[in-house]
Amino acid sequence: MKPVEFERAADGYQAVGNAAHAAKDRITDQAMVQMRGGELKGVALTAALKRLERLSDNFHYAQVECGLISLALNGFAVELRSAQRKLNDAMDDAVSAGFTVRDDGSVHWEATLGEVKEDTDFKRTKAQGFADRIGDALGDATKADQKWAPQLERLKAHNDLTVSDKDWADVHNDTLALRKASGTYLREGDLPDGKSPAENAKWWKRLTADERAGYTALYPASVGALDGLPSDVRDDANRTVLEEKRAKLQLELDSFPKMPMKYQPPTSGTTEAYREWRDKTGGEERIKFLERSLNGIGQIEERFDRTGTASKPGEPRLPQAYLLGFDPVGAGDGRVIIANGNPDTADHTAVYVPGTGAGLPKIEGDLTRGETLWSASQSLAPGKEISTITWLDYDTPRSAVPIKDGDFIPEATDPEYAQKAAPALNQFMSGVQEAQGGPAGSHTTIVGHSYGSTAIGEASKHGDLAADDIVVAGSPGMQTGHADNLDVDKGHVWAMAGSFSVDQVPTGGRLVGLGGDNNVPTDPEFGANIMRTDTVDHSGYWARDAGGWSMSLRNQAHVITGDYDEVTLE
């Protein structure tokens, strides 16, 4: 038996997977980008992009499945080598002791002239020990074969051109089965847990190429969540998670039996049939959750599709998007982290933290703000590489109480949401800095809207926020009474807020105590640079005006690009 042959086969499948990955990237990041910005328009463009999208999905599926096949083959080879070493050690020891190992595995010795019974019994016992060791080694090899052969068998794909939701759901099931089979090979427990971004990066760099591919194939969600790893690695892992999660959610939604009659007149109570349906399926609330989650995933996929397009004529075309975090069933309404451009290589990086009510189901607005920040910043610094990141990796306040002119959200008065967000935000910012090569790798700004600024304040006041500048808009308070308490150099905290008639949130935050010493960032006593704004409401700080970029947006972009002298102050 030659384990190297299985390892070579594993290398071959990994090479095919890498080629599929490269082909997918060429389609999505080159061909489709150029087509969106070219001469082709209308129905022809839509049809061509749809074809290419299907081809890209096929390559992605091939990449993931080939990775799993390579993993299974390597896992089998590892166990086979271990069994073979046991076999060779047993045979070598037997020969060294003067025994002969025959082709059938039996251990033989020659009796010497005049040998007494005690000598014969001793040799027989020794021979049996060697035979047992040989039998154990052969048993290990048989167990490995019986374990890994079914895993390879289940990785056969349907021979068609459509990667269906069921196919992606099967990928998830295949991965779970391989985790169980892998045993001590690439164990989940070997992944960093609760480590710093620097430790995560050190662990990743220490791995071989096969180990990196194996961990990414087996534990994509865990790899995708590791702060400090390269952005392209996290993006690749999280896109697999997104495809698998989307498929499972869609299949569950499609499988819902039709809702029976809910009420039976003239009574006002629910029918027995409806109650049985609700208890079995999770009812209307489960349907709403599935629809909301799928809607949010669709908005993320639409951002992928906007790569290479400009939001407005004359603006720079959007760069590649990087999915740095994704969990549709996280606390609240799911978690998303998505970057415009690669932060690892950016000259200027901005991390936007949304506030009250943000979640996966309506992520489009916060993604658009991140895109707008990128477009404005890139326009003001055309020779520089810009990356803007929408960071929604915390449970935002969202329980609303209807009032006359909208909704009041009592949870937004509670600092606990910010306190819980702070460690994750600090960890992420440190991870961005680690992947960039250190503090000098990029000029980094963190931008907070509304309650997002409260989360930034909570993270920053502990003195470990990896950022050069802090920008807040419509802030209800930052859990501290003065800018000097925040973890950036003096003069690098920037704030803007509309008048009370336009934005009541700062005043409300001051009244409920989200600031310190009754100060919010736009109070002179807070000590921030107060920027002029032309917003028309609490959500308008990223709006365009008739001339292009609004004053509010230009001011933020000037800070992001380090062009402080151009900021318009109050």
GROMACS .gro file of N, CA, C and O in nm, residues 328-392:
model
  260
  328PRO      N    1  -2.630   3.465   0.984
  328PRO     CA    2  -2.770   3.510   0.972
  328PRO      C    3  -2.853   3.483   1.096
  328PRO      O    4  -2.962   3.539   1.110
  329VAL      N    5  -2.805   3.398   1.186
  329VAL     CA    6  -2.884   3.364   1.304
  329VAL      C    7  -2.814   3.407   1.431
  329VAL      O    8  -2.838   3.355   1.538
  330GLY      N    9  -2.725   3.506   1.420
  330GLY     CA   10  -2.660   3.561   1.538
  330GLY      C   11  -2.760   3.633   1.625
  330GLY      O   12  -2.878   3.649   1.590
  331ALA      N   13  -2.714   3.678   1.741
  331ALA     CA   14  -2.804   3.749   1.833
  331ALA      C   15  -2.871   3.865   1.760
  331ALA      O   16  -2.813   3.931   1.676
  332GLY      N   17  -2.997   3.891   1.795
  332GLY     CA   18  -3.070   3.998   1.728
  332GLY      C   19  -3.112   3.954   1.590
  332GLY      O   20  -3.177   3.852   1.572
  333ASP      N   21  -3.073   4.033   1.489
  333ASP     CA   22  -3.115   4.006   1.351
  333ASP      C   23  -2.998   3.967   1.262
  333ASP      O   24  -2.995   4.002   1.144
  334GLY      N   25  -2.900   3.897   1.314
  334GLY     CA   26  -2.789   3.850   1.233
  334GLY      C   27  -2.671   3.945   1.237
  334GLY      O   28  -2.680   4.059   1.282
  335ARG      N   29  -2.557   3.896   1.188
  335ARG     CA   30  -2.432   3.972   1.191
  335ARG      C   31  -2.372   3.976   1.051
  335ARG      O   32  -2.373   3.875   0.979
  336VAL      N   33  -2.316   4.091   1.013
  336VAL     CA   34  -2.254   4.108   0.881
  336VAL      C   35  -2.135   4.202   0.895
  336VAL      O   36  -2.146   4.306   0.962
  337ILE      N   37  -2.023   4.167   0.834
  337ILE     CA   38  -1.909   4.259   0.819
  337ILE      C   39  -1.868   4.251   0.673
  337ILE      O   40  -1.833   4.144   0.623
  338ILE      N   41  -1.871   4.363   0.602
  338ILE     CA   42  -1.838   4.362   0.460
  338ILE      C   43  -1.755   4.486   0.425
  338ILE      O   44  -1.783   4.596   0.471
  339ALA      N   45  -1.649   4.463   0.348
  339ALA     CA   46  -1.556   4.570   0.312
  339ALA      C   47  -1.566   4.603   0.164
  339ALA      O   48  -1.585   4.514   0.081
  340ASN      N   49  -1.551   4.730   0.133
  340ASN     CA   50  -1.534   4.777  -0.005
  340ASN      C   51  -1.385   4.797  -0.028
  340ASN      O   52  -1.325   4.889   0.029
  341GLY      N   53  -1.323   4.709  -0.107
  341GLY     CA   54  -1.179   4.714  -0.124
  341GLY      C   55  -1.110   4.634  -0.015
  341GLY      O   56  -1.167   4.610   0.093
  342ASN      N   57  -0.988   4.593  -0.042
  342ASN     CA   58  -0.913   4.509   0.051
  342ASN      C   59  -0.848   4.595   0.159
  342ASN      O   60  -0.755   4.671   0.131
  343PRO      N   61  -0.892   4.582   0.285
  343PRO     CA   62  -0.832   4.664   0.391
  343PRO      C   63  -0.687   4.628   0.418
  343PRO      O   64  -0.611   4.710   0.471
  344ASP      N   65  -0.645   4.506   0.383
  344ASP     CA   66  -0.508   4.463   0.411
  344ASP      C   67  -0.406   4.548   0.336
  344ASP      O   68  -0.292   4.564   0.381
  345THR      N   69  -0.444   4.602   0.221
  345THR     CA   70  -0.350   4.677   0.137
  345THR      C   71  -0.387   4.824   0.124
  345THR      O   72  -0.325   4.897   0.047
  346ALA      N   73  -0.487   4.869   0.199
  346ALA     CA   74  -0.539   5.005   0.182
  346ALA      C   75  -0.446   5.109   0.244
  346ALA      O   76  -0.384   5.085   0.349
  347ASP      N   77  -0.438   5.225   0.181
  347ASP     CA   78  -0.367   5.340   0.239
  347ASP      C   79  -0.452   5.404   0.349
  347ASP      O   80  -0.399   5.451   0.450
  348HIS      N   81  -0.583   5.407   0.325
  348HIS     CA   82  -0.677   5.464   0.421
  348HIS      C   83  -0.792   5.365   0.440
  348HIS      O   84  -0.850   5.318   0.342
  349THR      N   85  -0.824   5.336   0.566
  349THR     CA   86  -0.931   5.242   0.599
  349THR      C   87  -1.032   5.310   0.690
  349THR      O   88  -0.993   5.381   0.784
  350ALA      N   89  -1.160   5.291   0.663
  350ALA     CA   90  -1.266   5.343   0.749
  350ALA      C   91  -1.359   5.229   0.788
  350ALA      O   92  -1.398   5.148   0.703
  351VAL      N   93  -1.393   5.222   0.915
  351VAL     CA   94  -1.486   5.121   0.966
  351VAL      C   95  -1.610   5.193   1.015
  351VAL      O   96  -1.603   5.274   1.108
  352TYR      N   97  -1.723   5.165   0.950
  352TYR     CA   98  -1.850   5.230   0.983
  352TYR      C   99  -1.932   5.138   1.075
  352TYR      O  100  -1.956   5.021   1.043
  353VAL      N  101  -1.973   5.191   1.190
  353VAL     CA  102  -2.052   5.115   1.288
  353VAL      C  103  -2.193   5.172   1.292
  353VAL      O  104  -2.214   5.285   1.339
  354PRO      N  105  -2.292   5.097   1.242
  354PRO     CA  106  -2.431   5.146   1.244
  354PRO      C  107  -2.491   5.140   1.384
  354PRO      O  108  -2.434   5.079   1.474
  355GLY      N  109  -2.607   5.203   1.397
  355GLY     CA  110  -2.666   5.214   1.530
  355GLY      C  111  -2.799   5.145   1.544
  355GLY      O  112  -2.824   5.038   1.488
  356THR      N  113  -2.890   5.209   1.616
  356THR     CA  114  -3.017   5.152   1.656
  356THR      C  115  -3.096   5.095   1.538
  356THR      O  116  -3.109   5.161   1.435
  357GLY      N  117  -3.145   4.974   1.555
  357GLY     CA  118  -3.232   4.912   1.455
  357GLY      C  119  -3.160   4.843   1.342
  357GLY      O  120  -3.224   4.779   1.257
  358ALA      N  121  -3.027   4.852   1.335
  358ALA     CA  122  -2.954   4.788   1.225
  358ALA      C  123  -2.959   4.636   1.239
  358ALA      O  124  -2.961   4.581   1.349
  359GLY      N  125  -2.963   4.568   1.126
  359GLY     CA  126  -2.967   4.422   1.126
  359GLY      C  127  -2.957   4.368   0.985
  359GLY      O  128  -2.966   4.443   0.886
  360LEU      N  129  -2.939   4.238   0.973
  360LEU     CA  130  -2.926   4.174   0.843
  360LEU      C  131  -3.046   4.199   0.752
  360LEU      O  132  -3.029   4.227   0.632
  361PRO      N  133  -3.171   4.192   0.801
  361PRO     CA  134  -3.285   4.206   0.710
  361PRO      C  135  -3.288   4.337   0.633
  361PRO      O  136  -3.341   4.342   0.522
  362LYS      N  137  -3.233   4.444   0.689
  362LYS     CA  138  -3.232   4.573   0.619
  362LYS      C  139  -3.090   4.628   0.613
  362LYS      O  140  -3.066   4.746   0.634
  363ILE      N  141  -2.997   4.540   0.582
  363ILE     CA  142  -2.856   4.577   0.577
  363ILE      C  143  -2.824   4.668   0.458
  363ILE      O  144  -2.721   4.735   0.457
  364GLU      N  145  -2.913   4.674   0.361
  364GLU     CA  146  -2.886   4.749   0.239
  364GLU      C  147  -2.848   4.894   0.268
  364GLU      O  148  -2.753   4.948   0.210
  365GLY      N  149  -2.922   4.959   0.359
  365GLY     CA  150  -2.894   5.099   0.388
  365GLY      C  151  -2.755   5.119   0.446
  365GLY      O  152  -2.684   5.213   0.407
  366ASP      N  153  -2.714   5.031   0.536
  366ASP     CA  154  -2.582   5.044   0.597
  366ASP      C  155  -2.472   5.005   0.499
  366ASP      O  156  -2.362   5.061   0.503
  367LEU      N  157  -2.499   4.909   0.410
  367LEU     CA  158  -2.402   4.878   0.306
  367LEU      C  159  -2.385   4.998   0.212
  367LEU      O  160  -2.273   5.031   0.171
  368THR      N  161  -2.497   5.064   0.181
  368THR     CA  162  -2.491   5.181   0.092
  368THR      C  163  -2.410   5.293   0.155
  368THR      O  164  -2.333   5.362   0.086
  369ARG      N  165  -2.422   5.313   0.286
  369ARG     CA  166  -2.343   5.416   0.352
  369ARG      C  167  -2.194   5.385   0.342
  369ARG      O  168  -2.112   5.474   0.319
  370GLY      N  169  -2.158   5.257   0.360
  370GLY     CA  170  -2.019   5.219   0.345
  370GLY      C  171  -1.969   5.243   0.204
  370GLY      O  172  -1.856   5.290   0.183
  371GLU      N  173  -2.054   5.213   0.105
  371GLU     CA  174  -2.016   5.237  -0.035
  371GLU      C  175  -2.001   5.387  -0.062
  371GLU      O  176  -1.908   5.430  -0.133
  372THR      N  177  -2.093   5.466  -0.008
  372THR     CA  178  -2.088   5.611  -0.031
  372THR      C  179  -1.963   5.671   0.032
  372THR      O  180  -1.898   5.758  -0.027
  373LEU      N  181  -1.928   5.625   0.152
  373LEU     CA  182  -1.805   5.671   0.215
  373LEU      C  183  -1.685   5.637   0.128
  373LEU      O  184  -1.591   5.717   0.113
  374TRP      N  185  -1.686   5.517   0.069
  374TRP     CA  186  -1.575   5.477  -0.018
  374TRP      C  187  -1.569   5.567  -0.141
  374TRP      O  188  -1.461   5.618  -0.176
  375SER      N  189  -1.683   5.589  -0.206
  375SER     CA  190  -1.685   5.668  -0.329
  375SER      C  191  -1.638   5.810  -0.304
  375SER      O  192  -1.558   5.866  -0.380
  376ALA      N  193  -1.687   5.870  -0.194
  376ALA     CA  194  -1.647   6.008  -0.164
  376ALA      C  195  -1.499   6.015  -0.130
  376ALA      O  196  -1.427   6.105  -0.176
  377SER      N  197  -1.451   5.922  -0.049
  377SER     CA  198  -1.310   5.922  -0.009
  377SER      C  199  -1.220   5.896  -0.128
  377SER      O  200  -1.115   5.961  -0.143
  378GLN      N  201  -1.259   5.802  -0.214
  378GLN     CA  202  -1.177   5.771  -0.332
  378GLN      C  203  -1.174   5.891  -0.427
  378GLN      O  204  -1.071   5.917  -0.490
  379SER      N  205  -1.285   5.962  -0.437
  379SER     CA  206  -1.289   6.080  -0.524
  379SER      C  207  -1.194   6.189  -0.474
  379SER      O  208  -1.133   6.261  -0.553
  380LEU      N  209  -1.183   6.202  -0.341
  380LEU     CA  210  -1.097   6.305  -0.283
  380LEU      C  211  -0.950   6.263  -0.279
  380LEU      O  212  -0.863   6.348  -0.261
  381ALA      N  213  -0.924   6.133  -0.293
  381ALA     CA  214  -0.785   6.084  -0.290
  381ALA      C  215  -0.767   5.982  -0.402
  381ALA      O  216  -0.747   5.862  -0.377
  382PRO      N  217  -0.774   6.026  -0.529
  382PRO     CA  218  -0.776   5.933  -0.642
  382PRO      C  219  -0.651   5.847  -0.656
  382PRO      O  220  -0.656   5.739  -0.714
  383GLY      N  221  -0.538   5.891  -0.603
  383GLY     CA  222  -0.416   5.811  -0.617
  383GLY      C  223  -0.394   5.714  -0.505
  383GLY      O  224  -0.293   5.642  -0.504
  384LYS      N  225  -0.485   5.708  -0.409
  384LYS     CA  226  -0.469   5.623  -0.292
  384LYS      C  227  -0.566   5.504  -0.298
  384LYS      O  228  -0.669   5.509  -0.365
  385GLU      N  229  -0.531   5.399  -0.224
  385GLU     CA  230  -0.620   5.283  -0.215
  385GLU      C  231  -0.703   5.297  -0.088
  385GLU      O  232  -0.650   5.311   0.022
  386ILE      N  233  -0.835   5.293  -0.105
  386ILE     CA  234  -0.929   5.315   0.005
  386ILE      C  235  -1.006   5.186   0.033
  386ILE      O  236  -1.043   5.112  -0.059
  387SER      N  237  -1.031   5.159   0.160
  387SER     CA  238  -1.121   5.050   0.198
  387SER      C  239  -1.216   5.102   0.305
  387SER      O  240  -1.172   5.165   0.402
  388THR      N  241  -1.346   5.080   0.287
  388THR     CA  242  -1.444   5.113   0.390
  388THR      C  243  -1.518   4.986   0.429
  388THR      O  244  -1.554   4.906   0.344
  389ILE      N  245  -1.540   4.970   0.558
  389ILE     CA  246  -1.597   4.846   0.612
  389ILE      C  247  -1.725   4.879   0.689
  389ILE      O  248  -1.724   4.968   0.775
  390THR      N  249  -1.833   4.810   0.657
  390THR     CA  250  -1.954   4.817   0.740
  390THR      C  251  -1.945   4.706   0.843
  390THR      O  252  -1.943   4.587   0.809
  391TRP      N  253  -1.938   4.745   0.971
  391TRP     CA  254  -1.921   4.649   1.082
  391TRP      C  255  -2.052   4.638   1.158
  391TRP      O  256  -2.088   4.727   1.235
  392LEU      N  257  -2.123   4.530   1.137
  392LEU     CA  258  -2.245   4.502   1.213
  392LEU      C  259  -2.228   4.365   1.279
  392LEU      O  260  -2.280   4.265   1.233
   0.00000   0.00000   0.00000
